[in-house]
Short mmCIF file of C-alpha atoms in Angstrom, two decimals:
data_model
loop_
_atom_site.label_atom_id
_atom_site.label_comp_id
_atom_site.label_asym_id
_atom_site.label_seq_id
_atom_site.Cartn_x
_atom_site.Cartn_y
_atom_site.Cartn_z
CA MET A 1 18.28 6.12 56.85
CA SER A 2 16.65 8.77 58.22
CA ASP A 3 12.92 9.95 57.61
CA ALA A 4 13.13 13.47 59.48
CA GLY A 5 13.77 16.38 56.71
CA ASP A 6 14.03 14.30 53.05
CA ASP A 7 11.19 15.09 52.10
CA ILE A 8 11.05 16.54 48.43
CA GLU A 9 8.12 17.63 47.00
CA VAL A 10 8.77 16.61 42.88
CA GLU A 11 5.98 19.30 40.48
CA ALA A 12 4.76 16.46 38.06
CA PRO A 13 4.62 18.37 34.71
CA ALA A 14 1.21 19.75 34.06
CA ALA A 15 -0.14 17.64 30.67
CA ALA A 16 1.07 19.97 27.60
CA GLU A 17 -1.80 19.55 24.92
CA VAL A 18 -0.65 19.05 21.34
CA ALA A 19 -2.80 20.92 18.66
CA VAL A 20 -2.27 18.50 15.51
CA THR A 21 -2.66 20.46 12.53
CA SER A 22 -3.01 19.73 8.67
CA ASP A 23 -0.20 22.10 7.06
CA ALA A 24 -0.92 19.89 3.84
CA PRO A 25 -2.02 22.91 0.84
CA LYS A 26 -5.70 23.10 0.21
CA GLY A 27 -5.25 22.30 -3.11
CA LYS A 28 -5.94 18.98 -5.22
CA MET A 29 -3.65 16.41 -4.34
CA SER A 30 -2.29 13.89 -7.31
CA VAL A 31 -2.91 11.26 -8.65
CA GLU A 32 -0.10 8.85 -7.79
CA ASP A 33 -0.46 10.33 -3.74
CA ALA A 34 -4.40 9.18 -3.95
CA LEU A 35 -3.33 6.19 -5.58
CA GLN A 36 -1.38 5.06 -2.37
CA GLN A 37 -3.99 6.29 0.27
CA VAL A 38 -6.36 4.56 -1.51
CA LEU A 39 -4.25 0.76 -1.77
CA LYS A 40 -3.63 1.58 2.02
CA ASN A 41 -7.21 2.04 3.44
CA ALA A 42 -7.98 -0.64 0.87
CA MET A 43 -4.74 -2.91 2.45
CA LEU A 44 -6.81 -1.74 6.25
CA GLU A 45 -9.34 -3.55 4.85
CA ASP A 46 -8.28 -6.96 4.00
CA GLY A 47 -9.42 -5.41 0.00
CA LEU A 48 -6.79 -6.01 -1.62
CA ALA A 49 -5.80 -8.75 -4.71
CA ARG A 50 -2.71 -9.12 -4.62
CA GLY A 51 -0.38 -11.00 -7.66
CA LEU A 52 -2.10 -12.59 -10.55
CA ARG A 53 -4.11 -15.30 -9.65
CA GLU A 54 -6.15 -13.55 -7.41
CA CYS A 55 -6.27 -10.20 -9.38
CA ALA A 56 -7.44 -12.93 -12.91
CA LYS A 57 -10.21 -14.31 -10.40
CA ALA A 58 -11.66 -10.67 -8.87
CA LEU A 59 -11.45 -9.37 -12.09
CA ASP A 60 -13.40 -12.84 -13.33
CA LYS A 61 -15.94 -12.05 -11.03
CA ARG A 62 -16.59 -8.75 -11.15
CA GLN A 63 -15.36 -8.31 -7.51
CA ALA A 64 -12.68 -5.48 -8.44
CA HIS A 65 -13.81 -1.86 -8.44
CA LEU A 66 -9.89 -0.86 -9.47
CA CYS A 67 -7.12 -2.58 -10.78
CA VAL A 68 -3.82 -0.99 -10.50
CA LEU A 69 -0.55 -2.70 -12.92
CA VAL A 70 2.71 -2.23 -13.43
CA GLU A 71 4.12 -0.12 -16.92
CA THR A 72 7.07 -3.00 -16.97
CA VAL A 73 5.86 -6.28 -17.16
CA THR A 74 7.80 -8.58 -18.00
CA GLU A 75 5.02 -11.10 -19.99
CA ALA A 76 3.19 -9.63 -22.12
CA GLU A 77 0.73 -12.39 -21.99
CA TYR A 78 0.16 -10.95 -18.17
CA LEU A 79 -0.04 -7.26 -19.77
CA LYS A 80 -2.78 -8.75 -22.16
CA LEU A 81 -4.53 -10.86 -19.74
CA ILE A 82 -5.11 -7.79 -16.89
CA GLU A 83 -6.02 -5.07 -19.49
CA ALA A 84 -9.05 -7.97 -20.94
CA LEU A 85 -10.43 -8.25 -18.52
CA CYS A 86 -10.19 -4.52 -17.01
CA ALA A 87 -11.93 -3.35 -20.62
CA GLU A 88 -14.55 -6.69 -20.86
CA HIS A 89 -16.12 -5.93 -17.11
CA LYS A 90 -15.84 -1.95 -17.14
CA ILE A 91 -12.81 -1.50 -14.60
CA ASN A 92 -10.87 1.05 -14.11
CA LEU A 93 -7.24 -0.02 -15.04
CA ILE A 94 -4.06 2.38 -14.19
CA LYS A 95 -0.74 2.49 -14.27
CA VAL A 96 2.12 2.70 -12.54
CA GLY A 97 6.30 2.85 -13.20
CA ASP A 98 7.68 0.55 -10.52
CA ALA A 99 6.63 -3.05 -8.96
CA LYS A 100 8.37 -2.32 -5.81
CA VAL A 101 7.22 1.08 -5.28
CA LEU A 102 3.03 -0.68 -5.57
CA GLY A 103 4.84 -2.97 -3.67
CA THR A 104 5.39 -0.31 -1.13
CA TRP A 105 2.05 0.33 -0.56
CA VAL A 106 0.57 -2.71 -1.06
CA GLY A 107 2.02 -3.74 2.13
CA LEU A 108 4.82 -6.96 1.00
CA CYS A 109 7.04 -5.36 3.03
CA LYS A 110 9.23 -5.61 6.07
CA ILE A 111 9.08 -1.88 8.41
CA ASP A 112 12.40 -1.28 10.58
CA LYS A 113 12.30 0.46 14.28
CA GLU A 114 12.55 3.91 11.93
CA GLY A 115 9.88 2.89 9.76
CA ASN A 116 11.67 2.49 6.60
CA PRO A 117 10.75 -0.42 4.54
CA ARG A 118 13.44 -3.56 3.90
CA LYS A 119 12.53 -6.70 2.37
CA VAL A 120 10.49 -4.74 -0.70
CA VAL A 121 8.89 -7.44 -2.20
CA GLY A 122 7.81 -6.62 -6.23
CA CYS A 123 4.27 -6.53 -7.25
CA SER A 124 3.18 -6.20 -10.56
CA CYS A 125 -0.66 -6.19 -10.34
CA VAL A 126 -3.63 -5.05 -7.59
CA VAL A 127 -6.90 -5.21 -7.50
CA VAL A 128 -9.35 -3.13 -5.35
CA LYS A 129 -11.98 -5.18 -4.10
CA ASN A 130 -12.88 -3.29 -1.29
CA TYR A 131 -11.87 0.36 -0.98
CA GLY A 132 -12.86 0.72 2.58
CA MET A 133 -13.63 4.48 4.08
CA GLU A 134 -13.44 7.58 1.99
CA SER A 135 -10.84 9.63 1.96
CA GLU A 136 -9.86 12.71 -0.71
CA GLY A 137 -8.00 9.73 -2.35
CA LEU A 138 -11.11 8.07 -3.28
CA HIS A 139 -12.91 11.39 -4.43
CA VAL A 140 -9.75 12.60 -6.27
CA LEU A 141 -9.52 8.61 -8.16
CA LEU A 142 -12.91 8.94 -9.13
CA GLU A 143 -12.74 12.06 -10.48
CA TYR A 144 -9.13 11.26 -12.28
CA PHE A 145 -11.09 8.50 -14.18
CA LYS A 146 -14.58 10.23 -14.68
CA ASN A 147 -12.48 13.10 -16.50
CA ARG A 148 -10.08 9.83 -18.36
#
């Protein structure tokens, strides 16, 4: 190997600045999107109770701020218990359509390399004990409960 005349300069590409802009519409977000955002924030702060046993304990101890229940519950007693605890302690209750969707929202799934949820476990009840950081979704949900 010779060192004579083989000097090749490689120009380093300039660091490009990437501007992150929010292309979201300036209008209100839907209640479902707001709920998804609130559940994600609460999950990050370890503020969720998932499943009948955890939810019933949190509701009975009055640690809950919000309860999410699936409309298609297989047991009627399950539905009565959660609704009665929410009514007794004046805790906001919202119902969603599908247990698998709720399970995805609260992290009961595996995420593959592409970011798609795999092995989703259905969840029929979730209680938010800690909202986490304030967000637009939280304000939309609180406004929704105030106007109901």
